[in-house]
Short mmCIF file of C-alpha atoms in Angstrom, two decimals:
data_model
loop_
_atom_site.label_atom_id
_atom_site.label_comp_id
_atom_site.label_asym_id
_atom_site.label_seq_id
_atom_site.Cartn_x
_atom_site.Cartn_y
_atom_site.Cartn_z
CA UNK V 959 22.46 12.60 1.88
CA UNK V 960 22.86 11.89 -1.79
CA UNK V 961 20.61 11.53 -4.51
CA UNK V 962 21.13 9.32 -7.50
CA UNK V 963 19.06 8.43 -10.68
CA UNK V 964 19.24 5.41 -11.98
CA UNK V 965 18.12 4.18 -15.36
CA UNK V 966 14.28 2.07 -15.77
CA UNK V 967 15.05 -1.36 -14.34
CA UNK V 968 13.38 -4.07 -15.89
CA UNK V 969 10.78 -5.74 -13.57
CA UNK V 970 9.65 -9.01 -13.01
CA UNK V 971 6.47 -9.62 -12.05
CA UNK V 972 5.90 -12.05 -8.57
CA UNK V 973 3.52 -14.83 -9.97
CA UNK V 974 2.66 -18.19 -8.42
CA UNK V 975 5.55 -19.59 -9.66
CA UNK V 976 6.87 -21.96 -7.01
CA UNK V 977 10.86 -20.88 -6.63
CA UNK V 978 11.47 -20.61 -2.90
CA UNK V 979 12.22 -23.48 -0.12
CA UNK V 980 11.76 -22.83 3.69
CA UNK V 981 15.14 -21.83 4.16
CA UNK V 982 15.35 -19.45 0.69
CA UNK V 983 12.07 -17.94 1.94
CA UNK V 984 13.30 -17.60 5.85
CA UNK V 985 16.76 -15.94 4.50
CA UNK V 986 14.98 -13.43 1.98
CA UNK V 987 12.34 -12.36 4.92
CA UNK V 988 14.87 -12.60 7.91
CA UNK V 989 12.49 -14.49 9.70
CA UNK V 990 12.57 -17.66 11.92
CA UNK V 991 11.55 -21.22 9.74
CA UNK V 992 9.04 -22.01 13.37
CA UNK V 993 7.59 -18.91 12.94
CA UNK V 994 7.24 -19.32 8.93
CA UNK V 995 5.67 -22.73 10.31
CA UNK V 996 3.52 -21.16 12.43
CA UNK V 997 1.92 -18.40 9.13
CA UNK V 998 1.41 -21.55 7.75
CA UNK V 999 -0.59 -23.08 9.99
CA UNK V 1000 -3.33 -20.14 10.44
CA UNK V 1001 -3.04 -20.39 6.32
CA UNK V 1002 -1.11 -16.51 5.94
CA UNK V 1003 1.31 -18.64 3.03
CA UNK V 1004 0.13 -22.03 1.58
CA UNK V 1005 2.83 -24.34 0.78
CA UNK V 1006 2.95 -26.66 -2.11
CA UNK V 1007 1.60 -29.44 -0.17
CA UNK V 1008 4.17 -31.64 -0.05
CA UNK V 1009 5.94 -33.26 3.48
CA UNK V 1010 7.95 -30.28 5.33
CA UNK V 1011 11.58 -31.14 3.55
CA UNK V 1012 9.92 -30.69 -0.14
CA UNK V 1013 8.34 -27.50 0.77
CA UNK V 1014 8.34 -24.67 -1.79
CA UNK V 1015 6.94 -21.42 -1.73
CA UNK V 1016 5.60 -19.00 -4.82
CA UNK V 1017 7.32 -15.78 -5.07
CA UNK V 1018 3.94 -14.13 -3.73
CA UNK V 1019 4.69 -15.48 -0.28
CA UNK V 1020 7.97 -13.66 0.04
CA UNK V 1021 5.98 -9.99 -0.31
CA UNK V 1022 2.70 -12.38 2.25
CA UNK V 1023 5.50 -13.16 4.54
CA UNK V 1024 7.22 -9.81 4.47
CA UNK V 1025 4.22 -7.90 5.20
CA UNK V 1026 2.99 -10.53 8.19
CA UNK V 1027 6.64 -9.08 9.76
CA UNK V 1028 5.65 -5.64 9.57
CA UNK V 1029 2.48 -6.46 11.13
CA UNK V 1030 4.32 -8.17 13.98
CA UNK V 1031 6.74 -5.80 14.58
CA UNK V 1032 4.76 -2.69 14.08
CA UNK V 1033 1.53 -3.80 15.73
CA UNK V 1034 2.35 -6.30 17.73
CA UNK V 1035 0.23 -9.21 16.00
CA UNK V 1036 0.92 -12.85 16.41
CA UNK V 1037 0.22 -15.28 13.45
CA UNK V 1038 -3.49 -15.89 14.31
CA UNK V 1039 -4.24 -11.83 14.25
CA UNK V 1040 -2.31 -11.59 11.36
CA UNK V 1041 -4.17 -14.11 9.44
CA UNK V 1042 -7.29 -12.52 10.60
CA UNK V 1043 -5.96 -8.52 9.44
CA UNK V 1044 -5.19 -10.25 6.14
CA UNK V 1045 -8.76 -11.72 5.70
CA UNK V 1046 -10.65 -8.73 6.60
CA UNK V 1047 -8.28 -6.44 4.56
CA UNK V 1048 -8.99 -9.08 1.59
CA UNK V 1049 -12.97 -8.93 2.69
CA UNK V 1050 -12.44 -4.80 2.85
CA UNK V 1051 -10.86 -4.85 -1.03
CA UNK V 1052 -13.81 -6.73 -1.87
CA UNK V 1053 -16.49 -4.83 -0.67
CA UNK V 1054 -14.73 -1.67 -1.97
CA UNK V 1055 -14.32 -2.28 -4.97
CA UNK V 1056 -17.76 -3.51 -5.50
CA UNK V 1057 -18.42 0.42 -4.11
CA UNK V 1058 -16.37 1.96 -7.20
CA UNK V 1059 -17.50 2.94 -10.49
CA UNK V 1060 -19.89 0.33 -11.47
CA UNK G 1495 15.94 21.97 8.45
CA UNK G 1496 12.42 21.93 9.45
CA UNK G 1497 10.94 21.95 12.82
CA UNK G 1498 8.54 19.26 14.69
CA UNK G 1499 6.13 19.16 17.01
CA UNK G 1500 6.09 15.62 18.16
CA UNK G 1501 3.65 16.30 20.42
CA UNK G 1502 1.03 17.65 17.80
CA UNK G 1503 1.73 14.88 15.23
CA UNK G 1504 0.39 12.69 18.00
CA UNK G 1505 -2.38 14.83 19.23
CA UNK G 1506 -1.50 15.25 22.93
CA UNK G 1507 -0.75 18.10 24.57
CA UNK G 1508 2.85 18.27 26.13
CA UNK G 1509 2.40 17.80 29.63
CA UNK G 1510 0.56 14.05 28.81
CA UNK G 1511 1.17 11.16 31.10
CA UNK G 1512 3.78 8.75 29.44
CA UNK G 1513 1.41 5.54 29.65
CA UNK G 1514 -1.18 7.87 27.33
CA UNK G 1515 1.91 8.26 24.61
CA UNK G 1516 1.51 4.56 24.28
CA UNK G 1517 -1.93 4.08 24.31
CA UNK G 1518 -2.59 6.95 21.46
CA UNK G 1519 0.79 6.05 19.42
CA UNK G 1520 -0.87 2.19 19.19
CA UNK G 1521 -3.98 3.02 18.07
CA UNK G 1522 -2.53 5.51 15.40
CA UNK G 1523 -0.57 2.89 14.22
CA UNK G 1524 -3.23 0.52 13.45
CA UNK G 1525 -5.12 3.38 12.10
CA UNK G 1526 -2.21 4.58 9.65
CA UNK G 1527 0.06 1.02 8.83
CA UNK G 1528 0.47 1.42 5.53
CA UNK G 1529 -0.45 -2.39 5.00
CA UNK G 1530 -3.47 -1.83 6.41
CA UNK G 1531 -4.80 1.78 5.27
CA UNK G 1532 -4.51 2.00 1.58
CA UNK G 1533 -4.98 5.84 1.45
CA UNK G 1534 -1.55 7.07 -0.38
CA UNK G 1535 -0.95 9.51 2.38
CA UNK G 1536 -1.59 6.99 5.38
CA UNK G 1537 2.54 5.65 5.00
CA UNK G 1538 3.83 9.03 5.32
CA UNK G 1539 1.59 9.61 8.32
CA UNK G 1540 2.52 6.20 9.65
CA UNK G 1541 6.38 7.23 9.84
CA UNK G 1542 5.29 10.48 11.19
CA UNK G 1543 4.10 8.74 14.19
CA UNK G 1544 6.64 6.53 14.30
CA UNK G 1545 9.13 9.00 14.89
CA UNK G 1546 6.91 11.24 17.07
CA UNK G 1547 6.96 7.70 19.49
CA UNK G 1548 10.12 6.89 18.85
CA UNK G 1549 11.40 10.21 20.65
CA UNK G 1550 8.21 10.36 22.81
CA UNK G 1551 8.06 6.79 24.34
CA UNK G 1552 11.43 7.11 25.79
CA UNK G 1553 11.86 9.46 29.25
CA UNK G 1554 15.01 10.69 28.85
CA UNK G 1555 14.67 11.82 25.03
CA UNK G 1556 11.58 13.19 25.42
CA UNK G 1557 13.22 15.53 28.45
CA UNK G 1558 15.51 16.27 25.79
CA UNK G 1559 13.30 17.13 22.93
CA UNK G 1560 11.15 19.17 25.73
CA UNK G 1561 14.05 21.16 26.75
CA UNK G 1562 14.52 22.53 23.31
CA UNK G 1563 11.93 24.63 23.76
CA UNK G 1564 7.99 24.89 22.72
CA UNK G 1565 9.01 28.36 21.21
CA UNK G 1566 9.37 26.56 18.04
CA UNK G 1567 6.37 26.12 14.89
CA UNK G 1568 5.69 22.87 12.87
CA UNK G 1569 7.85 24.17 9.77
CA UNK G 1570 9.92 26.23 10.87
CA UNK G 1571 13.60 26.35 9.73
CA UNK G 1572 15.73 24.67 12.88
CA UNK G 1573 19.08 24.57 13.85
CA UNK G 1574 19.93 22.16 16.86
CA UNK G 1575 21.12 24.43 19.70
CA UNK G 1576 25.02 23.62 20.92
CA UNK G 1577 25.15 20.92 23.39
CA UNK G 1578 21.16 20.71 23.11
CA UNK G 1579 21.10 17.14 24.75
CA UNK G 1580 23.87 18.28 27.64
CA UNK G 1581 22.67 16.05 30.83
CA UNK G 1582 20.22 13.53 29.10
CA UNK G 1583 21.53 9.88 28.97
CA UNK G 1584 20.01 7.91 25.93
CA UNK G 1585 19.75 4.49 26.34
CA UNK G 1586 19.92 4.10 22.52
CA UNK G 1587 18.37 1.16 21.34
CA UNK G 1588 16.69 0.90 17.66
CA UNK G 1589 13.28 3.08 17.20
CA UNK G 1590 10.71 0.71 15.71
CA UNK G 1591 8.05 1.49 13.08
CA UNK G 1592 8.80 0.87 9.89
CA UNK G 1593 12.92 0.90 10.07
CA UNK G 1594 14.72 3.67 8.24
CA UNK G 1595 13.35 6.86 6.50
CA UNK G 1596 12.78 9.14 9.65
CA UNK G 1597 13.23 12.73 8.80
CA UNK G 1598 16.15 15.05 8.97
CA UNK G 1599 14.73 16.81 12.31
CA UNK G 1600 15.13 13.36 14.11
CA UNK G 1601 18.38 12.42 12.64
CA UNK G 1602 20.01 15.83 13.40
CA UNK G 1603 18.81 15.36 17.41
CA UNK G 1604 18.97 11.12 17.48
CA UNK G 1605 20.40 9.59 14.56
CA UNK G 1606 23.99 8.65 16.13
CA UNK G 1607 22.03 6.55 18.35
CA UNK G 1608 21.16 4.62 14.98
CA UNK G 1609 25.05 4.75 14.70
CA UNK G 1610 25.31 2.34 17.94
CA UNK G 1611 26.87 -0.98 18.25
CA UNK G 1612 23.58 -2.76 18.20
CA UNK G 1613 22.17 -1.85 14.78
CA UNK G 1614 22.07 -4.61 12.70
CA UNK G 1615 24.23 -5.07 9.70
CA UNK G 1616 25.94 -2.34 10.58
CA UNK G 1617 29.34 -3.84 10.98
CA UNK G 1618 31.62 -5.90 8.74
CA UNK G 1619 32.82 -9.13 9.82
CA UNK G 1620 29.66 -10.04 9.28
CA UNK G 1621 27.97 -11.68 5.98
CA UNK G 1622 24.56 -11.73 5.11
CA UNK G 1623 22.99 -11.16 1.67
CA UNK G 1624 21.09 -7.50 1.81
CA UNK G 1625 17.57 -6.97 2.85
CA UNK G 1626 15.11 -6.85 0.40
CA UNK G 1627 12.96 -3.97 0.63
CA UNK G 1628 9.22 -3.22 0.08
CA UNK G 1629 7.45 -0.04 -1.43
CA UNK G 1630 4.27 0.85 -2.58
CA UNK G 1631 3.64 2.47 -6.53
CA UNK G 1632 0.60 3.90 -7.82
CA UNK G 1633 -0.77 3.60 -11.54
CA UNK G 1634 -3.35 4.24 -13.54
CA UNK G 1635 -5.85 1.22 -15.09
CA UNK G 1636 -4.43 2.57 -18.52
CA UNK G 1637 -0.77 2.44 -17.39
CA UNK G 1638 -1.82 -1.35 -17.52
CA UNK G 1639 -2.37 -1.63 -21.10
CA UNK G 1640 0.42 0.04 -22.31
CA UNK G 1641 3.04 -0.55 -19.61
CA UNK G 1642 4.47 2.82 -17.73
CA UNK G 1643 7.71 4.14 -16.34
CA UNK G 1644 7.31 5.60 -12.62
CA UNK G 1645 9.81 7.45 -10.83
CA UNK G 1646 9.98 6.36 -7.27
CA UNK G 1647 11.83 7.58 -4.31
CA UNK G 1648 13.09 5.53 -1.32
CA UNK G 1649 14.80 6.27 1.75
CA UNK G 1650 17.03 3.74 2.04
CA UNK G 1651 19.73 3.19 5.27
CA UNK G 1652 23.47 2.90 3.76
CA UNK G 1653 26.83 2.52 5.38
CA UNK G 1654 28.88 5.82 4.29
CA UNK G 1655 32.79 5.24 4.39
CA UNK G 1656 33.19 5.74 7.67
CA UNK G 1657 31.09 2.70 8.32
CA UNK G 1658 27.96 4.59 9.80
CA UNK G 1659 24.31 3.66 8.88
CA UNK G 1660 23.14 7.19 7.08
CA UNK G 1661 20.01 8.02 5.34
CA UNK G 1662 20.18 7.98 1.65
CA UNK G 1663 17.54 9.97 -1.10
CA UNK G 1664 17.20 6.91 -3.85
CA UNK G 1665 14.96 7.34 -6.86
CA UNK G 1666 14.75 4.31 -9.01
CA UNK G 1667 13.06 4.78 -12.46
CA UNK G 1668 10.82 1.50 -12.99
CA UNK G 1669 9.58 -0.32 -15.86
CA UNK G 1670 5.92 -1.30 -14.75
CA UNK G 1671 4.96 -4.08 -17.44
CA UNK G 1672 2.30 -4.02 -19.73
CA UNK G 1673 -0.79 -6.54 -18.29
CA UNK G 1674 -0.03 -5.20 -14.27
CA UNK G 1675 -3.00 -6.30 -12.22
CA UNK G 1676 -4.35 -4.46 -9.06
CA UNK G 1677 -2.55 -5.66 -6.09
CA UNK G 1678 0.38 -7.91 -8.02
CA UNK G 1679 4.01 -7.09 -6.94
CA UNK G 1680 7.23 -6.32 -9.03
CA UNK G 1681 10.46 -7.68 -8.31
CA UNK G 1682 13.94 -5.88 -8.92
CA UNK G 1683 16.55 -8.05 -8.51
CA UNK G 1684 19.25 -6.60 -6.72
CA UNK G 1685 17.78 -3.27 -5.59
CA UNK G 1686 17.02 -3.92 -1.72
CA UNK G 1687 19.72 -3.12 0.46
CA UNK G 1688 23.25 -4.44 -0.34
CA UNK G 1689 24.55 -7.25 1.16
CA UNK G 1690 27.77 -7.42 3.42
CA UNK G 1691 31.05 -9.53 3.15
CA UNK G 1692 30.45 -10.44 -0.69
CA UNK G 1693 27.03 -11.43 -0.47
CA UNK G 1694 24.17 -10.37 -2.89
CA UNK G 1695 22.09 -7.50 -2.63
CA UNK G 1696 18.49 -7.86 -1.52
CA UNK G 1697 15.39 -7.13 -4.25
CA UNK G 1698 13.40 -4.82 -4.44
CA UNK G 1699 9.43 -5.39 -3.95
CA UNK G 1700 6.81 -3.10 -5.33
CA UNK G 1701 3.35 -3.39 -4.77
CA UNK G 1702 1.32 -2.15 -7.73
CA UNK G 1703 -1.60 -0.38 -7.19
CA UNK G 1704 -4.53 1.45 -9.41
CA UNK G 1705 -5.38 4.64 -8.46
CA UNK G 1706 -9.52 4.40 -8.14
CA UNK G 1707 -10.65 5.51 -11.66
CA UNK G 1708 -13.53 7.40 -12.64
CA UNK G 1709 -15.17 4.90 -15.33
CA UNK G 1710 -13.44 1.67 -14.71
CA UNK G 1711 -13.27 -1.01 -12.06
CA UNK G 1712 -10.94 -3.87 -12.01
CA UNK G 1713 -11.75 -7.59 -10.86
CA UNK G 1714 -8.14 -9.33 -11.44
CA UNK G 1715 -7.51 -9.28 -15.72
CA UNK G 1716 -11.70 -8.01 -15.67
CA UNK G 1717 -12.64 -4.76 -16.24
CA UNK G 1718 -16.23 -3.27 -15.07
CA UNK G 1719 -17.92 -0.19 -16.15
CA UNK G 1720 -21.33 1.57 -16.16
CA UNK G 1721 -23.00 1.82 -19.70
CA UNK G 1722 -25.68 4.32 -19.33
CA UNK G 1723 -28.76 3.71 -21.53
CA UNK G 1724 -32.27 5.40 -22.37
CA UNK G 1725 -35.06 2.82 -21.41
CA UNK G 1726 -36.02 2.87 -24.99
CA UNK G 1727 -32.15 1.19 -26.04
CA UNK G 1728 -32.50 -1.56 -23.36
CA UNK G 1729 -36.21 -2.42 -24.76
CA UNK G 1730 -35.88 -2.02 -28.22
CA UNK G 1731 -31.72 -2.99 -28.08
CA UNK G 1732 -29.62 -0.50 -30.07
CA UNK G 1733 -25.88 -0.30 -30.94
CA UNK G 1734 -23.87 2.37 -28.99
CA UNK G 1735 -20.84 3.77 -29.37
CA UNK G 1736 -18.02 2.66 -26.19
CA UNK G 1737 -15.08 4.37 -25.86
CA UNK G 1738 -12.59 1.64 -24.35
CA UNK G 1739 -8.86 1.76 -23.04
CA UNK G 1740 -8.12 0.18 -26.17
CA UNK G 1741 -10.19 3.05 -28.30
CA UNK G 1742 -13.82 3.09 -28.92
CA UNK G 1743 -16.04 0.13 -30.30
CA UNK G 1744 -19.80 -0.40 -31.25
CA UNK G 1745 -21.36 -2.32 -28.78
CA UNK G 1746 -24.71 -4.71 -29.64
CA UNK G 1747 -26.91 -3.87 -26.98
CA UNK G 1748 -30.09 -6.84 -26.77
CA UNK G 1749 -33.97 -6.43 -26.98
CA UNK G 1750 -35.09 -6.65 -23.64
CA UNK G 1751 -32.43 -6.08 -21.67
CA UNK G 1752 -32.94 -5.27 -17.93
CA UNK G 1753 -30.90 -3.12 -15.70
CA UNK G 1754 -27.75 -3.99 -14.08
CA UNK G 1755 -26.77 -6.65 -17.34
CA UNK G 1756 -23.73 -7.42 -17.85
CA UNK G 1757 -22.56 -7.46 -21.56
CA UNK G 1758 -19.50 -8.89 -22.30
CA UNK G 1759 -16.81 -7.45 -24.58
CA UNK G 1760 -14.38 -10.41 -25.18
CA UNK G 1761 -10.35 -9.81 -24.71
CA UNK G 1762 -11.07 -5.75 -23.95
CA UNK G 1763 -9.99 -6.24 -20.10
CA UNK G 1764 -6.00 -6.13 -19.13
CA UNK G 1765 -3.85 -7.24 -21.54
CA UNK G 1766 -2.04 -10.73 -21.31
CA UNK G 1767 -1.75 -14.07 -23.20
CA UNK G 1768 -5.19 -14.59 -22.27
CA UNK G 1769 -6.42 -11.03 -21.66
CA UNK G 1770 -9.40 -9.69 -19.52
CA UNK G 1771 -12.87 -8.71 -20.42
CA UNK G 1772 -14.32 -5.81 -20.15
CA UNK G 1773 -17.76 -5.64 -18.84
CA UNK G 1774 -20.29 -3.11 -19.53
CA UNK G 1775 -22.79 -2.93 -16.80
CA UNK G 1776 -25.94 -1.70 -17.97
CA UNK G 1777 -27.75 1.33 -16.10
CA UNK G 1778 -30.85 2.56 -17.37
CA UNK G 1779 -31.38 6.58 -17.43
CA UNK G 1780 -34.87 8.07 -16.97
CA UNK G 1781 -35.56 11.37 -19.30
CA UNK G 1782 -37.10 13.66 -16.64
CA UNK G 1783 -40.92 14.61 -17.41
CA UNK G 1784 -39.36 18.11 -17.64
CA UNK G 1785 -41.79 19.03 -21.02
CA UNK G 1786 -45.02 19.02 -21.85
CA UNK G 1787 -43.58 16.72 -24.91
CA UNK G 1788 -42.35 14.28 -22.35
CA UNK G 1789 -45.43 14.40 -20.02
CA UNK G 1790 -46.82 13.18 -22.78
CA UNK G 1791 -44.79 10.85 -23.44
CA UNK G 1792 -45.21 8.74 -20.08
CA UNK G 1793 -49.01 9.54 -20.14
CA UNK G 1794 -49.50 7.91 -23.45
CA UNK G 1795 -47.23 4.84 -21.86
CA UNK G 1796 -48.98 4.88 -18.58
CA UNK G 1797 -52.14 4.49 -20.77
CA UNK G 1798 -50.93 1.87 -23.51
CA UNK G 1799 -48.93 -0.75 -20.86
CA UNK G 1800 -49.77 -3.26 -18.24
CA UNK G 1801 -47.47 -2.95 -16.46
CA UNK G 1802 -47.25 -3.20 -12.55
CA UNK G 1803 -43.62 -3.44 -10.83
CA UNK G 1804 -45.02 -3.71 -7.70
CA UNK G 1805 -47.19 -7.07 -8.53
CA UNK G 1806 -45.16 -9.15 -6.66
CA UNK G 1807 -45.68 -7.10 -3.62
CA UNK G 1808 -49.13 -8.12 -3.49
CA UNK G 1809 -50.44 -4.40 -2.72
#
């Protein structure tokens, strides 16, 4: 086990910029295009609403798409629970933060 | 090297039937995913489990972990016993949960098993560009106005020399930028896992997150907080003095105002092109009757108003 420092890295942030195609976005997740498909149909990832070969994706649905694997892998969701985690978790964020300070 | 007690990070006792190891490790998992449970500690605790079940769900590694003994304490300092695993046949495979980043306890007993043929990426002939990888980094609301350097340390999988899959300590300082909302993610190019047979490294994802703050909320660029004020400021209106995460302002507040307004201070929310407002939310203090001077006080206003709240009650 080593440790290494590394310098600050310059960040970018992940906007709604639309930079990915299917096949970018299936290559960067390492995830099947049917089951990309499929997040799209229960509305997990939007695309930009063009027919399937003009497809592009914002940089947001790479992190969308990443975490709908870990819920599949880890908990054993398919696309239709995962769209309804992601809801509830959005509903939970919600309601919580109307709970904080103010 | 420090001890562990699978069986206690799971909350069973040791003698537990094998289809109850499954049942509890699934519904710790939904409790603790770290995409799910936003408490800082729940990913740590999520790996815990992971590697409790990894060891756990299997029969023959969990006759092997048992037959080192129950003589040993959470914590205490371990050294694998010669030959510990003598007469248990593994039948490998990949532990799931969330990939690497097990601890050294597990790697010292199981991780050549990660070292198997079937581990993925693991040999050359092979090309794929490297896997991006995801983390999690906390900051403060004020980090966001001025931008803020976090240290943050990964466990990442890397092929030493020899070509096995090892466990590496990586701490990355990162630049979070000025104007960071609540929930937005940070790429770093290049700094996911590398990639094999001259293909690029994968990014690096980092999901920015406040830490809950003691004044302020945050509603995307918007920024909410509670402006406490006599009743005789919200009637009369008054200026007050706001201290803001830009520094502290006068702030205008209107005759008549009635608890729970919102007054708007243009542009003082999270910095950007077109930055945030911040919100004061106005909350309206009652002086306790604590005096004679203050008895008084409501007495002579209980005698000189009209004033029923209840009117539209009809009692």
């Amino acid at each position: 086990m080593t440790a290494s420092v590394i310098q600050p890295f310059d960040t970018e942030i992940v906007d709604a910029q639309a930079i990915y195609t299917l096949e970018e976005l299936c290559a960067v997740c390492l995830v099947e295009a049917a089951w990309v498909v499929d997040l799209i149909e229960f509305g997990v990832i939007d695309t930009n609403g063009r027919p399937r070969p003009e497809w592009q994706f914002a940089g947001l649905s790479v992190v969308r798409v990443a975490k709908a694997k870990r819920l599949e892998r880890d908990l054993s969701l398919n696309p239709p629970g995962i769209a309804l985690v992601l809801d509830l978790l959005e509903r939970i964020d919600m309601l919580q933060a109307q709970l904080g300070p103010v | 090297m420090e001890y562990k007690d699978y069986y206690k990070v799971l909350g069973l006792e040791r003698d537990v039937a094998q289809d109850e190891i499954k049942r509890t490790y699934r519904k710790l998992a939904r409790k603790f995913h770290p995409d799910v449970n936003k408490e800082p500690a729940a990913e740590a605790r999520f790996k815990e489990i992971g590697e409790a079940y990894a060891v756990l769900k299997e029969v023959e590694k969990r006759a092997a972990y048992d037959h080192l003994g129950q003589g040993w304490q959470p914590g205490q300092d371990f050294q694998a016993p010669e030959n510990w695993d003598a007469g248990f046949e593994f039948s490998g495979g990949e532990p799931n949960g969330s990939g690497g980043g097990f601890s050294d306890f597990f790697e010292t007993l199981f991780g050549r098993l990660h070292q198997g043929g079937s581990t993925p990426r693991g040999q050359t002939a092979f090309r794929a560009r490297g896997e991006d990888h995801h983390a999690k980094v906390l900051i403060d609301i004020s980090d966001s106005f001025k931008g803020a350097e976090r240290s943050i340390s990964l466990r990442v999988p890397d092929i030493d020399e020899t070509g096995h899959i090892r466990l590496r300590d990586r701490t990355l300082k990162v630049q979070v930028p000025k104007g960071i909302m609540d929930g937005q993610h940070v790429r770093l190019k290049g700094q996911g896992a590398p990639g094999l047979g001259g293909m690029p490294a994968g990014d690096l994802y980092l999901e920015v997150q406040f830490k809950p703050d003691k004044f302020y909320r945050a509603d995307g660029r918007n920024l909410y907080m509670k402006l406490p004020v006599t009743p005789w400021e919200a009637a009369l209106g008054a200026s007050v003095q706001l201290s803001t995460p830009q520094g502290p302002i006068m702030l205008k507040i209107p005759a008549g105002s009635a608890q729970g307004r919102e007054l708007r201070i243009k542009g003082r929310g999270i910095p950007a092109a077109e930055p945030g407002n911040l919100y004061a939310v106005l909350n309206i203090v009652l002086p306790l009757a604590n005096t004679d001077k203050a008895k008084k006080a409501y007495e002579d206003m209980a005698r000189g108003l009209a004033f029923d709240p209840r009117a539209e009650l009809g009692a």
